[in-house]
Amino acid sequence: MMRIVLSIVLLGLLPMLPAQTPSQPRVMPGTPAPKSEEQKRVAPGTPAPKAEAPKDEGQQVDDSGFTIQTQVQVVLVPTTVTDKKGHTVNGLKPQDFVLLDNDKQQQISRDVTFLPLSMVVCIQRSSNVDMVLPKIKQMGYVMHDLMIGQDGEAAIIGFDHRVDVLQGFTNDAEKINAAVEKLKPGSRTSRLNDSIQMAARMLRSKKDRRKSILMISETMDRSSEAKVKEVATELQIYNIDVYTLNISRLITRFTEKPGVPRPDPFPPAARPMPGVMANDPTTQSQVYGTPGYGVDFVPAIEEIFTATKAIFVKNPAEVYTQFTGGREYSFMSQKDLENAIEAIGSEIRAQYILSYSPNNKIEGGFHKIKVTVNRPGLKVRTRPGYWMAGVPN
């Protein structure tokens, strides 16, 4: 009787148990999840398929699914046009220019007559320019008003044996002036190339802006790690033009403070005297350099010969200005310095930014650029060319 009752109870409980189908086998805790049919068909060791990458501008996808990257080489050519009196000419259109790249005429695709300015001012603060620094330290507000303007920005670098950013990019005239006034004479070294390279790297991230460097220094470099070729290449890649306000080395050599003299290795009155000359007070004065005989003009004479030689051997400042289409200025007085800053500001604002995609990319090496205008009596100044590796068409 009891077996019959238990059988009836079990039969009543069966509908309440969860049904198991062959497609859903019972999974024990810790058992890996079953693979789908598509995963089962993939051979062992085959890497998982990659997610489809988003299509970027400049990429094309062919029928086989492979991505083809295309690059378009665009050359920017800052161009200054002046009349016979040296005044800048405004209002020209792209069709007024003729642009040749390696003697092949190019199609000018864009002419931007206005772009906000980003400028880095590199100022030498070596001890030998101590007499010139007071003139430069009064130019902070002048730089802002005559060059930077309301839409521009400037950064200040000071250099001797160090290259320091005294002020990052700003449009605040007070900050620019405070950074220039902060200049103090340092060592006798001047790392001109390194300062230009740092300025170029500060400007490389600036998009859709005019990028310029103003160098206020002597035209020679002392102890830079960067080479002229390296710096010029970066200036070309980032489309930066360089202007220089040259400090005369002849003036600095006559006005610089003398260095600390080295101690005399001979004790007093122990220096050997020429055997054919009497050891009198006059001879002693000539040997020891006492007042009346202590002036040495050899450094000044050497500097004059170096300056004469520099006419034929390009100095770094001249290389950078000519290679980028900039311009060199010099100054003697405070008024000269202010006039030069005003001239640079006027020229930068009046520049035409011509751009084109070369139709002769296959020609590697140096590409010579020549720009003319179809109006008589006008003079055009621009970068002489650029370096480019050959690119197959």
mmCIF file of C-alpha atoms in Angstrom:
data_model
loop_
_atom_site.group_PDB
_atom_site.id
_atom_site.type_symbol
_atom_site.label_atom_id
_atom_site.label_comp_id
_atom_site.label_asym_id
_atom_site.label_seq_id
_atom_site.Cartn_x
_atom_site.Cartn_y
_atom_site.Cartn_z
ATOM 1 C CA MET A 1 0.000 0.000 0.000
ATOM 2 C CA MET A 2 2.834 2.375 0.935
ATOM 3 C CA ARG A 3 4.622 1.730 -2.409
ATOM 4 C CA ILE A 4 1.501 2.697 -4.333
ATOM 5 C CA VAL A 5 1.196 5.999 -2.421
ATOM 6 C CA LEU A 6 4.858 6.881 -3.023
ATOM 7 C CA SER A 7 4.530 6.150 -6.731
ATOM 8 C CA ILE A 8 1.537 8.482 -7.008
ATOM 9 C CA VAL A 9 3.409 11.286 -5.193
ATOM 10 C CA LEU A 10 6.442 10.959 -7.471
ATOM 11 C CA LEU A 11 4.281 11.061 -10.565
ATOM 12 C CA GLY A 12 2.712 14.274 -9.319
ATOM 13 C CA LEU A 13 6.080 15.952 -8.740
ATOM 14 C CA LEU A 14 7.532 15.200 -12.200
ATOM 15 C CA PRO A 15 5.771 18.088 -14.026
ATOM 16 C CA MET A 16 7.302 20.535 -11.492
ATOM 17 C CA LEU A 17 10.963 19.621 -12.300
ATOM 18 C CA PRO A 18 12.812 21.843 -14.909
ATOM 19 C CA ALA A 19 12.849 20.313 -18.330
ATOM 20 C CA GLN A 20 16.268 19.808 -20.025
ATOM 21 C CA THR A 21 16.575 19.863 -23.773
ATOM 22 C CA PRO A 22 19.468 18.388 -25.752
ATOM 23 C CA SER A 23 20.476 21.862 -27.027
ATOM 24 C CA GLN A 24 20.805 23.191 -23.474
ATOM 25 C CA PRO A 25 22.822 20.655 -21.488
ATOM 26 C CA ARG A 26 23.005 20.981 -17.752
ATOM 27 C CA VAL A 27 26.024 23.186 -16.797
ATOM 28 C CA MET A 28 27.903 22.519 -13.578
ATOM 29 C CA PRO A 29 29.573 25.358 -11.642
ATOM 30 C CA GLY A 30 33.077 26.158 -12.974
ATOM 31 C CA THR A 31 32.405 24.589 -16.391
ATOM 32 C CA PRO A 32 33.456 26.839 -19.374
ATOM 33 C CA ALA A 33 30.618 28.250 -21.435
ATOM 34 C CA PRO A 34 29.867 26.235 -24.573
ATOM 35 C CA LYS A 35 31.089 27.599 -27.897
ATOM 36 C CA SER A 36 28.722 28.688 -30.605
ATOM 37 C CA GLU A 37 28.530 26.916 -33.941
ATOM 38 C CA GLU A 38 30.589 29.691 -35.655
ATOM 39 C CA GLN A 39 33.292 29.460 -33.005
ATOM 40 C CA LYS A 40 33.431 25.674 -33.371
ATOM 41 C CA ARG A 41 34.202 26.030 -37.085
ATOM 42 C CA VAL A 42 37.330 28.183 -36.418
ATOM 43 C CA ALA A 43 40.493 26.112 -36.426
ATOM 44 C CA PRO A 44 42.511 26.048 -33.190
ATOM 45 C CA GLY A 45 45.222 28.698 -33.016
ATOM 46 C CA THR A 46 43.449 31.036 -35.441
ATOM 47 C CA PRO A 47 43.504 34.656 -34.050
ATOM 48 C CA ALA A 48 40.199 36.303 -33.367
ATOM 49 C CA PRO A 49 38.979 38.629 -36.107
ATOM 50 C CA LYS A 50 39.818 42.322 -35.511
ATOM 51 C CA ALA A 51 37.138 44.915 -35.160
ATOM 52 C CA GLU A 52 36.700 47.131 -38.171
ATOM 53 C CA ALA A 53 38.645 50.359 -37.721
ATOM 54 C CA PRO A 54 36.944 53.659 -38.399
ATOM 55 C CA LYS A 55 37.741 55.217 -41.722
ATOM 56 C CA ASP A 56 39.882 58.313 -41.393
ATOM 57 C CA GLU A 57 40.170 61.150 -43.834
ATOM 58 C CA GLY A 58 42.775 60.299 -46.439
ATOM 59 C CA GLN A 59 41.988 56.551 -46.354
ATOM 60 C CA GLN A 60 40.210 54.498 -48.981
ATOM 61 C CA VAL A 61 38.944 50.910 -48.782
ATOM 62 C CA ASP A 62 39.047 48.802 -51.934
ATOM 63 C CA ASP A 63 36.806 45.848 -52.845
ATOM 64 C CA SER A 64 39.077 43.344 -51.083
ATOM 65 C CA GLY A 65 38.721 45.196 -47.771
ATOM 66 C CA PHE A 66 42.328 46.468 -47.583
ATOM 67 C CA THR A 67 42.882 50.078 -46.466
ATOM 68 C CA ILE A 68 44.910 52.324 -48.760
ATOM 69 C CA GLN A 69 46.449 55.409 -47.146
ATOM 70 C CA THR A 70 47.007 58.415 -49.373
ATOM 71 C CA GLN A 71 49.107 61.481 -48.543
ATOM 72 C CA VAL A 72 48.912 64.880 -50.171
ATOM 73 C CA GLN A 73 52.047 67.035 -49.989
ATOM 74 C CA VAL A 74 51.024 70.681 -49.494
ATOM 75 C CA VAL A 75 53.665 73.398 -49.574
ATOM 76 C CA LEU A 76 53.076 76.751 -47.866
ATOM 77 C CA VAL A 77 54.919 79.744 -49.289
ATOM 78 C CA PRO A 78 54.882 82.950 -47.194
ATOM 79 C CA THR A 79 55.360 85.775 -49.703
ATOM 80 C CA THR A 80 56.018 89.480 -49.237
ATOM 81 C CA VAL A 81 55.358 91.966 -52.049
ATOM 82 C CA THR A 82 56.796 95.495 -51.931
ATOM 83 C CA ASP A 83 56.871 98.474 -54.265
ATOM 84 C CA LYS A 84 59.884 100.455 -55.417
ATOM 85 C CA LYS A 85 59.984 102.384 -52.119
ATOM 86 C CA GLY A 86 59.927 99.218 -50.021
ATOM 87 C CA HIS A 87 56.315 99.580 -48.882
ATOM 88 C CA THR A 88 54.261 96.382 -48.643
ATOM 89 C CA VAL A 89 51.526 95.883 -51.261
ATOM 90 C CA ASN A 90 48.112 94.563 -50.187
ATOM 91 C CA GLY A 91 45.030 93.426 -52.077
ATOM 92 C CA LEU A 92 46.585 90.929 -54.499
ATOM 93 C CA LYS A 93 44.626 87.793 -55.467
ATOM 94 C CA PRO A 94 45.919 84.256 -56.123
ATOM 95 C CA GLN A 95 45.512 84.802 -59.867
ATOM 96 C CA ASP A 96 47.964 87.718 -59.621
ATOM 97 C CA PHE A 97 50.807 85.334 -58.718
ATOM 98 C CA VAL A 98 52.835 82.954 -60.862
ATOM 99 C CA LEU A 99 54.519 80.211 -58.833
ATOM 100 C CA LEU A 100 57.214 77.921 -60.251
ATOM 101 C CA ASP A 101 58.516 74.786 -58.537
ATOM 102 C CA ASN A 102 61.720 73.623 -60.256
ATOM 103 C CA ASP A 103 60.662 75.742 -63.252
ATOM 104 C CA LYS A 104 57.271 73.988 -63.438
ATOM 105 C CA GLN A 105 54.226 76.216 -62.992
ATOM 106 C CA GLN A 106 51.976 75.214 -60.093
ATOM 107 C CA GLN A 107 48.297 75.678 -59.372
ATOM 108 C CA ILE A 108 47.877 77.909 -56.323
ATOM 109 C CA SER A 109 45.092 76.320 -54.319
ATOM 110 C CA ARG A 110 44.798 78.798 -51.490
ATOM 111 C CA ASP A 111 45.763 82.315 -50.506
ATOM 112 C CA VAL A 112 45.259 83.218 -46.867
ATOM 113 C CA THR A 113 45.686 86.939 -46.352
ATOM 114 C CA PHE A 114 44.902 86.863 -42.633
ATOM 115 C CA LEU A 115 45.913 84.370 -39.988
ATOM 116 C CA PRO A 116 46.565 85.056 -36.294
ATOM 117 C CA LEU A 117 50.238 85.156 -35.354
ATOM 118 C CA SER A 118 52.120 82.824 -33.027
ATOM 119 C CA MET A 119 55.657 84.103 -32.379
ATOM 120 C CA VAL A 120 58.560 83.047 -30.185
ATOM 121 C CA VAL A 121 61.044 85.798 -29.302
ATOM 122 C CA CYS A 122 64.542 84.446 -28.590
ATOM 123 C CA ILE A 123 66.783 86.942 -26.786
ATOM 124 C CA GLN A 124 70.487 86.506 -26.100
ATOM 125 C CA ARG A 125 71.382 87.306 -22.489
ATOM 126 C CA SER A 126 75.114 86.562 -22.504
ATOM 127 C CA SER A 127 77.472 88.712 -20.474
ATOM 128 C CA ASN A 128 79.007 90.276 -23.578
ATOM 129 C CA VAL A 129 75.648 91.893 -24.533
ATOM 130 C CA ASP A 130 75.230 93.456 -21.102
ATOM 131 C CA MET A 131 75.376 97.001 -22.526
ATOM 132 C CA VAL A 132 72.620 96.221 -25.068
ATOM 133 C CA LEU A 133 70.178 94.443 -22.727
ATOM 134 C CA PRO A 134 68.739 97.693 -21.233
ATOM 135 C CA LYS A 135 67.541 98.710 -24.718
ATOM 136 C CA ILE A 136 65.930 95.289 -25.300
ATOM 137 C CA LYS A 137 64.262 95.220 -21.874
ATOM 138 C CA GLN A 138 62.220 98.297 -22.822
ATOM 139 C CA MET A 139 60.662 96.582 -25.846
ATOM 140 C CA GLY A 140 58.072 94.303 -24.192
ATOM 141 C CA TYR A 141 55.053 96.553 -24.765
ATOM 142 C CA VAL A 142 56.377 97.596 -28.197
ATOM 143 C CA MET A 143 56.548 93.961 -29.326
ATOM 144 C CA HIS A 144 52.978 93.350 -28.220
ATOM 145 C CA ASP A 145 51.531 96.466 -29.827
ATOM 146 C CA LEU A 146 53.486 96.492 -33.116
ATOM 147 C CA MET A 147 53.867 92.770 -33.840
ATOM 148 C CA ILE A 148 51.522 90.565 -31.818
ATOM 149 C CA GLY A 149 48.290 92.566 -31.933
ATOM 150 C CA GLN A 150 44.921 91.600 -30.469
ATOM 151 C CA ASP A 151 44.661 88.155 -32.101
ATOM 152 C CA GLY A 152 48.289 87.054 -31.776
ATOM 153 C CA GLU A 153 50.334 85.389 -29.065
ATOM 154 C CA ALA A 154 53.984 85.353 -28.112
ATOM 155 C CA ALA A 155 56.409 83.350 -25.995
ATOM 156 C CA ILE A 156 59.778 84.568 -24.686
ATOM 157 C CA ILE A 157 63.016 82.548 -24.579
ATOM 158 C CA GLY A 158 66.255 83.738 -22.978
ATOM 159 C CA PHE A 159 69.519 81.983 -23.772
ATOM 160 C CA ASP A 160 73.188 81.954 -22.917
ATOM 161 C CA HIS A 161 74.665 78.555 -21.958
ATOM 162 C CA ARG A 162 71.088 77.708 -20.945
ATOM 163 C CA VAL A 163 67.918 77.954 -23.014
ATOM 164 C CA ASP A 164 64.985 78.923 -20.773
ATOM 165 C CA VAL A 165 61.337 79.648 -21.550
ATOM 166 C CA LEU A 166 60.706 82.851 -19.617
ATOM 167 C CA GLN A 167 57.061 83.107 -20.713
ATOM 168 C CA GLY A 168 54.780 80.666 -22.498
ATOM 169 C CA PHE A 169 52.364 81.694 -25.240
ATOM 170 C CA THR A 170 50.172 84.579 -24.148
ATOM 171 C CA ASN A 171 48.489 87.703 -25.484
ATOM 172 C CA ASP A 172 48.824 89.539 -22.159
ATOM 173 C CA ALA A 173 51.048 92.576 -22.719
ATOM 174 C CA GLU A 174 51.886 92.730 -19.004
ATOM 175 C CA LYS A 175 53.224 89.152 -18.989
ATOM 176 C CA ILE A 176 55.257 89.706 -22.156
ATOM 177 C CA ASN A 177 56.799 92.888 -20.756
ATOM 178 C CA ALA A 178 57.528 91.252 -17.389
ATOM 179 C CA ALA A 179 59.323 88.358 -19.119
ATOM 180 C CA VAL A 180 61.500 90.725 -21.176
ATOM 181 C CA GLU A 181 62.334 92.806 -18.101
ATOM 182 C CA LYS A 182 63.383 89.590 -16.335
ATOM 183 C CA LEU A 183 66.439 89.272 -18.596
ATOM 184 C CA LYS A 184 69.760 89.326 -16.755
ATOM 185 C CA PRO A 185 73.274 88.891 -18.193
ATOM 186 C CA GLY A 186 74.597 85.366 -17.806
ATOM 187 C CA SER A 187 77.619 83.502 -19.113
ATOM 188 C CA ARG A 188 79.688 84.292 -22.200
ATOM 189 C CA THR A 189 78.145 81.395 -24.137
ATOM 190 C CA SER A 190 75.261 81.811 -26.607
ATOM 191 C CA ARG A 191 73.389 78.733 -27.849
ATOM 192 C CA LEU A 192 71.708 80.363 -30.830
ATOM 193 C CA ASN A 193 70.939 77.152 -32.729
ATOM 194 C CA ASP A 194 69.492 75.418 -29.669
ATOM 195 C CA SER A 195 67.198 78.348 -28.916
ATOM 196 C CA ILE A 196 65.864 78.400 -32.494
ATOM 197 C CA GLN A 197 65.257 74.655 -32.304
ATOM 198 C CA MET A 198 63.334 74.982 -29.021
ATOM 199 C CA ALA A 199 61.230 77.793 -30.495
ATOM 200 C CA ALA A 200 60.439 75.675 -33.572
ATOM 201 C CA ARG A 201 59.270 72.803 -31.389
ATOM 202 C CA MET A 202 57.055 75.152 -29.392
ATOM 203 C CA LEU A 203 55.439 76.332 -32.635
ATOM 204 C CA ARG A 204 54.970 72.981 -34.359
ATOM 205 C CA SER A 205 51.621 72.265 -32.680
ATOM 206 C CA LYS A 206 50.083 75.568 -33.798
ATOM 207 C CA LYS A 207 47.491 74.990 -36.505
ATOM 208 C CA ASP A 208 46.100 77.557 -38.959
ATOM 209 C CA ARG A 209 48.359 80.318 -37.642
ATOM 210 C CA ARG A 210 51.307 82.275 -38.929
ATOM 211 C CA LYS A 211 54.388 80.892 -37.174
ATOM 212 C CA SER A 212 57.405 83.156 -36.757
ATOM 213 C CA ILE A 213 60.557 83.415 -34.680
ATOM 214 C CA LEU A 214 62.188 86.724 -33.785
ATOM 215 C CA MET A 215 65.854 86.358 -32.840
ATOM 216 C CA ILE A 216 67.518 89.263 -30.992
ATOM 217 C CA SER A 217 71.159 88.295 -30.712
ATOM 218 C CA GLU A 218 74.561 88.228 -32.293
ATOM 219 C CA THR A 219 74.751 86.341 -35.555
ATOM 220 C CA MET A 220 77.195 83.704 -34.327
ATOM 221 C CA ASP A 221 76.576 80.541 -32.343
ATOM 222 C CA ARG A 222 78.695 79.324 -29.443
ATOM 223 C CA SER A 223 78.447 75.753 -28.139
ATOM 224 C CA SER A 224 75.002 74.683 -29.404
ATOM 225 C CA GLU A 225 74.302 70.971 -29.651
ATOM 226 C CA ALA A 226 71.946 71.384 -32.620
ATOM 227 C CA LYS A 227 73.439 71.841 -36.080
ATOM 228 C CA VAL A 228 72.312 74.426 -38.616
ATOM 229 C CA LYS A 229 71.054 71.783 -41.017
ATOM 230 C CA GLU A 230 68.914 70.107 -38.324
ATOM 231 C CA VAL A 231 67.326 73.393 -37.254
ATOM 232 C CA ALA A 232 66.702 74.549 -40.839
ATOM 233 C CA THR A 233 64.966 71.248 -41.582
ATOM 234 C CA GLU A 234 62.578 71.693 -38.654
ATOM 235 C CA LEU A 235 61.827 75.260 -39.722
ATOM 236 C CA GLN A 236 60.904 73.972 -43.170
ATOM 237 C CA ILE A 237 58.733 71.095 -41.915
ATOM 238 C CA TYR A 238 56.677 73.320 -39.615
ATOM 239 C CA ASN A 239 56.518 76.308 -42.035
ATOM 240 C CA ILE A 240 58.179 78.799 -39.687
ATOM 241 C CA ASP A 241 59.812 82.020 -40.860
ATOM 242 C CA VAL A 242 62.668 83.661 -38.956
ATOM 243 C CA TYR A 243 63.432 87.351 -38.473
ATOM 244 C CA THR A 244 66.576 88.589 -36.753
ATOM 245 C CA LEU A 245 67.555 91.787 -34.966
ATOM 246 C CA ASN A 246 71.318 91.532 -35.096
ATOM 247 C CA ILE A 247 73.473 92.841 -32.272
ATOM 248 C CA SER A 248 76.750 94.102 -33.712
ATOM 249 C CA ARG A 249 79.609 91.905 -32.498
ATOM 250 C CA LEU A 250 82.040 94.793 -32.940
ATOM 251 C CA ILE A 251 80.074 96.872 -30.433
ATOM 252 C CA THR A 252 79.805 94.045 -27.936
ATOM 253 C CA ARG A 253 83.542 93.365 -28.096
ATOM 254 C CA PHE A 254 84.349 96.978 -27.232
ATOM 255 C CA THR A 255 81.676 97.317 -24.541
ATOM 256 C CA GLU A 256 81.739 93.901 -22.853
ATOM 257 C CA LYS A 257 83.222 93.634 -19.377
ATOM 258 C CA PRO A 258 86.664 92.033 -19.297
ATOM 259 C CA GLY A 259 86.871 88.530 -17.919
ATOM 260 C CA VAL A 260 88.567 87.724 -14.634
ATOM 261 C CA PRO A 261 92.328 87.559 -15.352
ATOM 262 C CA ARG A 262 94.111 84.320 -14.717
ATOM 263 C CA PRO A 263 96.680 84.335 -11.899
ATOM 264 C CA ASP A 264 100.250 84.985 -12.975
ATOM 265 C CA PRO A 265 102.249 81.731 -12.727
ATOM 266 C CA PHE A 266 105.410 83.749 -11.962
ATOM 267 C CA PRO A 267 105.925 85.469 -8.617
ATOM 268 C CA PRO A 268 106.626 89.230 -8.641
ATOM 269 C CA ALA A 269 109.941 90.205 -10.310
ATOM 270 C CA ALA A 270 110.580 86.571 -11.255
ATOM 271 C CA ARG A 271 109.404 86.729 -14.856
ATOM 272 C CA PRO A 272 112.299 86.074 -17.247
ATOM 273 C CA MET A 273 113.260 89.148 -19.223
ATOM 274 C CA PRO A 274 114.625 89.336 -22.788
ATOM 275 C CA GLY A 275 118.380 89.108 -22.671
ATOM 276 C CA VAL A 276 118.951 92.041 -25.016
ATOM 277 C CA MET A 277 116.735 94.495 -23.120
ATOM 278 C CA ALA A 278 117.461 96.368 -19.933
ATOM 279 C CA ASN A 279 115.357 95.522 -16.881
ATOM 280 C CA ASP A 280 114.183 99.120 -16.386
ATOM 281 C CA PRO A 281 110.725 100.441 -15.354
ATOM 282 C CA THR A 282 109.635 100.945 -18.957
ATOM 283 C CA THR A 283 110.422 97.345 -19.895
ATOM 284 C CA GLN A 284 108.733 96.104 -16.730
ATOM 285 C CA SER A 285 105.590 98.065 -17.633
ATOM 286 C CA GLN A 286 105.489 96.659 -21.143
ATOM 287 C CA VAL A 287 105.823 93.066 -19.917
ATOM 288 C CA TYR A 288 103.468 93.180 -16.958
ATOM 289 C CA GLY A 289 100.823 95.359 -18.648
ATOM 290 C CA THR A 290 100.733 98.204 -16.145
ATOM 291 C CA PRO A 291 98.659 101.345 -16.969
ATOM 292 C CA GLY A 292 99.648 102.776 -20.294
ATOM 293 C CA TYR A 293 100.614 99.457 -21.832
ATOM 294 C CA GLY A 294 97.724 97.157 -20.926
ATOM 295 C CA VAL A 295 95.404 97.724 -23.925
ATOM 296 C CA ASP A 296 95.075 94.713 -26.240
ATOM 297 C CA PHE A 297 93.446 95.374 -29.636
ATOM 298 C CA VAL A 298 94.054 91.878 -31.018
ATOM 299 C CA PRO A 299 90.496 90.589 -30.201
ATOM 300 C CA ALA A 300 88.951 93.588 -31.972
ATOM 301 C CA ILE A 301 91.177 93.088 -35.016
ATOM 302 C CA GLU A 302 90.321 89.401 -35.128
ATOM 303 C CA GLU A 303 86.631 90.284 -34.949
ATOM 304 C CA ILE A 304 86.934 92.679 -37.882
ATOM 305 C CA PHE A 305 88.546 89.970 -40.030
ATOM 306 C CA THR A 306 85.881 87.488 -38.960
ATOM 307 C CA ALA A 307 83.133 89.920 -39.962
ATOM 308 C CA THR A 308 84.790 90.419 -43.360
ATOM 309 C CA LYS A 309 84.991 86.681 -43.885
ATOM 310 C CA ALA A 310 81.302 86.303 -42.903
ATOM 311 C CA ILE A 311 80.347 88.042 -46.154
ATOM 312 C CA PHE A 312 81.336 84.854 -47.973
ATOM 313 C CA VAL A 313 80.649 82.265 -45.243
ATOM 314 C CA LYS A 314 77.031 82.333 -44.125
ATOM 315 C CA ASN A 315 76.378 82.744 -40.409
ATOM 316 C CA PRO A 316 73.487 80.838 -38.778
ATOM 317 C CA ALA A 317 71.204 83.869 -38.521
ATOM 318 C CA GLU A 318 71.620 84.613 -42.218
ATOM 319 C CA VAL A 319 70.992 80.981 -43.147
ATOM 320 C CA TYR A 320 67.726 80.866 -41.178
ATOM 321 C CA THR A 321 66.354 84.149 -42.524
ATOM 322 C CA GLN A 322 67.208 83.454 -46.150
ATOM 323 C CA PHE A 323 66.056 79.840 -46.027
ATOM 324 C CA THR A 324 62.639 80.707 -44.547
ATOM 325 C CA GLY A 325 61.990 83.946 -46.435
ATOM 326 C CA GLY A 326 62.496 86.133 -43.377
ATOM 327 C CA ARG A 327 64.660 89.202 -43.075
ATOM 328 C CA GLU A 328 67.627 90.529 -41.102
ATOM 329 C CA TYR A 329 67.655 93.892 -39.333
ATOM 330 C CA SER A 330 70.318 95.603 -37.252
ATOM 331 C CA PHE A 331 70.128 98.357 -34.682
ATOM 332 C CA MET A 332 72.417 100.799 -32.918
ATOM 333 C CA SER A 333 70.008 102.918 -30.909
ATOM 334 C CA GLN A 334 66.719 102.515 -29.095
ATOM 335 C CA LYS A 335 64.901 104.190 -31.995
ATOM 336 C CA ASP A 336 66.475 101.808 -34.501
ATOM 337 C CA LEU A 337 65.287 98.854 -32.434
ATOM 338 C CA GLU A 338 61.721 100.175 -32.262
ATOM 339 C CA ASN A 339 61.642 100.929 -35.998
ATOM 340 C CA ALA A 340 62.892 97.424 -36.821
ATOM 341 C CA ILE A 341 60.193 95.810 -34.649
ATOM 342 C CA GLU A 342 57.548 97.945 -36.340
ATOM 343 C CA ALA A 343 58.851 96.961 -39.799
ATOM 344 C CA ILE A 344 58.777 93.254 -38.926
ATOM 345 C CA GLY A 345 55.234 93.514 -37.590
ATOM 346 C CA SER A 346 54.029 95.313 -40.711
ATOM 347 C CA GLU A 347 55.671 92.768 -42.992
ATOM 348 C CA ILE A 348 54.215 89.754 -41.177
ATOM 349 C CA ARG A 349 50.690 91.195 -41.305
ATOM 350 C CA ALA A 350 51.063 91.951 -45.030
ATOM 351 C CA GLN A 351 52.344 88.506 -46.046
ATOM 352 C CA TYR A 352 50.501 86.335 -48.550
ATOM 353 C CA ILE A 353 50.399 82.645 -47.607
ATOM 354 C CA LEU A 354 50.349 80.759 -50.921
ATOM 355 C CA SER A 355 49.782 77.011 -50.867
ATOM 356 C CA TYR A 356 49.971 74.355 -53.573
ATOM 357 C CA SER A 357 50.346 70.612 -54.067
ATOM 358 C CA PRO A 358 53.449 70.026 -56.233
ATOM 359 C CA ASN A 359 52.809 68.348 -59.579
ATOM 360 C CA ASN A 360 56.432 67.122 -59.638
ATOM 361 C CA LYS A 361 56.657 65.152 -56.389
ATOM 362 C CA ILE A 362 58.685 62.457 -58.131
ATOM 363 C CA GLU A 363 61.658 64.848 -58.238
ATOM 364 C CA GLY A 364 63.598 64.341 -55.020
ATOM 365 C CA GLY A 365 66.108 66.758 -53.502
ATOM 366 C CA PHE A 366 65.944 70.521 -53.293
ATOM 367 C CA HIS A 367 62.953 72.144 -55.006
ATOM 368 C CA LYS A 368 63.595 75.729 -56.048
ATOM 369 C CA ILE A 369 60.634 78.101 -55.647
ATOM 370 C CA LYS A 370 60.168 81.256 -57.707
ATOM 371 C CA VAL A 371 57.194 83.586 -57.263
ATOM 372 C CA THR A 372 56.385 86.547 -59.490
ATOM 373 C CA VAL A 373 53.416 88.867 -59.858
ATOM 374 C CA ASN A 374 51.808 90.020 -63.078
ATOM 375 C CA ARG A 375 52.084 93.681 -62.155
ATOM 376 C CA PRO A 376 55.095 95.828 -63.111
ATOM 377 C CA GLY A 377 57.396 97.507 -60.607
ATOM 378 C CA LEU A 378 56.772 95.121 -57.693
ATOM 379 C CA LYS A 379 59.375 93.090 -55.836
ATOM 380 C CA VAL A 380 58.625 89.653 -54.381
ATOM 381 C CA ARG A 381 60.470 87.992 -51.497
ATOM 382 C CA THR A 382 59.786 84.416 -50.419
ATOM 383 C CA ARG A 383 61.543 81.242 -49.316
ATOM 384 C CA PRO A 384 64.033 79.996 -51.925
ATOM 385 C CA GLY A 385 62.819 76.398 -51.814
ATOM 386 C CA TYR A 386 62.454 73.247 -49.757
ATOM 387 C CA TRP A 387 63.816 69.719 -49.485
ATOM 388 C CA MET A 388 61.596 66.761 -50.360
ATOM 389 C CA ALA A 389 62.136 63.061 -50.910
ATOM 390 C CA GLY A 390 60.878 61.738 -54.212
ATOM 391 C CA VAL A 391 57.264 60.500 -54.025
ATOM 392 C CA PRO A 392 55.920 58.267 -56.840
ATOM 393 C CA ASN A 393 52.864 59.682 -58.582
#
